């Protein structure tokens, strides 16, 4: 199974959160809402789920799990 690039998911998730704040601050800005919805759709496709909520949760889990694996895979520090 192909998995999305962790950095891409992380960047898209941060972008989604920033756009979410913009839409909350300016709910009548249709272009901001359209960009937000496009980003949500991209997250859905990337994470293989149907809703933005599922996509955000899956992306957060994926990024967090990848970070934990990277930390565990590093050799211990030697002083």
CSV table of C-alpha atoms in Angstrom, one decimal:
chain,number,residue,atom,x,y,z
A,1,UNK,CA,0.0,0.0,0.0
A,2,UNK,CA,1.3,3.4,-0.9
A,3,UNK,CA,1.5,5.9,1.9
A,4,UNK,CA,1.5,9.7,1.5
A,5,UNK,CA,4.7,11.6,2.3
A,6,UNK,CA,4.6,12.6,6.0
A,7,UNK,CA,6.0,16.1,5.3
A,8,UNK,CA,3.3,16.7,2.7
A,9,UNK,CA,0.6,15.6,5.1
A,10,UNK,CA,2.0,17.7,7.9
A,11,UNK,CA,2.3,20.8,5.6
A,12,UNK,CA,-1.3,20.3,4.3
A,13,UNK,CA,-2.6,19.9,7.8
A,14,UNK,CA,-1.0,23.1,9.0
A,15,UNK,CA,-2.3,24.8,5.9
A,16,UNK,CA,-5.8,23.5,6.6
A,17,UNK,CA,-5.7,24.8,10.2
A,18,UNK,CA,-4.6,28.2,9.0
A,19,UNK,CA,-7.4,28.4,6.5
A,20,UNK,CA,-9.9,27.2,9.1
A,21,UNK,CA,-8.9,30.2,11.3
A,22,UNK,CA,-9.3,32.5,8.3
A,23,UNK,CA,-12.8,31.2,7.5
A,24,UNK,CA,-13.8,31.6,11.1
A,25,UNK,CA,-12.5,35.2,11.2
A,26,UNK,CA,-14.1,36.1,7.8
A,27,UNK,CA,-17.1,33.7,7.2
A,28,UNK,CA,-18.5,35.8,4.3
A,29,UNK,CA,-15.2,35.6,2.3
A,30,UNK,CA,-16.2,33.2,-0.4
A,31,UNK,CA,-12.7,32.8,-1.9
A,32,UNK,CA,-11.3,31.9,1.6
A,33,UNK,CA,-14.0,29.4,2.0
A,34,UNK,CA,-13.3,27.9,-1.4
A,35,UNK,CA,-9.6,27.5,-0.7
A,36,UNK,CA,-10.5,25.9,2.7
A,37,UNK,CA,-12.8,23.4,1.0
A,38,UNK,CA,-10.2,22.6,-1.6
A,39,UNK,CA,-7.7,21.9,1.0
A,40,UNK,CA,-10.2,19.8,3.0
A,41,UNK,CA,-10.9,17.8,-0.2
A,42,UNK,CA,-7.2,17.3,-0.9
A,43,UNK,CA,-6.7,16.0,2.7
A,44,UNK,CA,-9.7,13.6,2.2
A,45,UNK,CA,-8.1,12.2,-1.0
A,46,UNK,CA,-4.7,12.0,0.5
A,47,UNK,CA,-5.9,10.2,3.6
A,48,UNK,CA,-8.4,8.0,1.8
A,49,UNK,CA,-11.5,9.1,3.8
A,50,UNK,CA,-14.8,10.8,3.0
A,51,UNK,CA,-15.1,13.7,5.4
A,52,UNK,CA,-12.9,16.6,6.4
A,53,UNK,CA,-13.2,15.6,10.0
A,54,UNK,CA,-12.0,12.1,9.3
A,55,UNK,CA,-9.2,13.4,7.1
A,56,UNK,CA,-7.9,15.8,9.8
A,57,UNK,CA,-8.0,13.0,12.5
A,58,UNK,CA,-6.3,10.5,10.1
A,59,UNK,CA,-3.7,13.1,9.1
A,60,UNK,CA,-2.9,14.0,12.8
A,61,UNK,CA,-2.6,10.3,13.7
A,62,UNK,CA,-0.4,9.7,10.6
A,63,UNK,CA,2.0,12.6,11.3
A,64,UNK,CA,2.2,11.8,15.0
A,65,UNK,CA,2.8,8.1,14.4
A,66,UNK,CA,5.5,8.9,11.9
A,67,UNK,CA,7.3,11.2,14.3
A,68,UNK,CA,7.2,8.5,17.0
A,69,UNK,CA,8.7,6.0,14.6
A,70,UNK,CA,11.4,8.4,13.6
A,71,UNK,CA,12.4,9.0,17.2
A,72,UNK,CA,12.5,5.3,18.0
A,73,UNK,CA,14.6,4.5,14.9
A,74,UNK,CA,17.3,7.0,15.8
A,75,UNK,CA,20.4,5.5,17.4
A,76,UNK,CA,20.8,6.6,21.1
A,77,UNK,CA,23.0,9.6,21.7
A,78,UNK,CA,26.5,8.8,22.8
A,79,UNK,CA,28.4,11.3,25.0
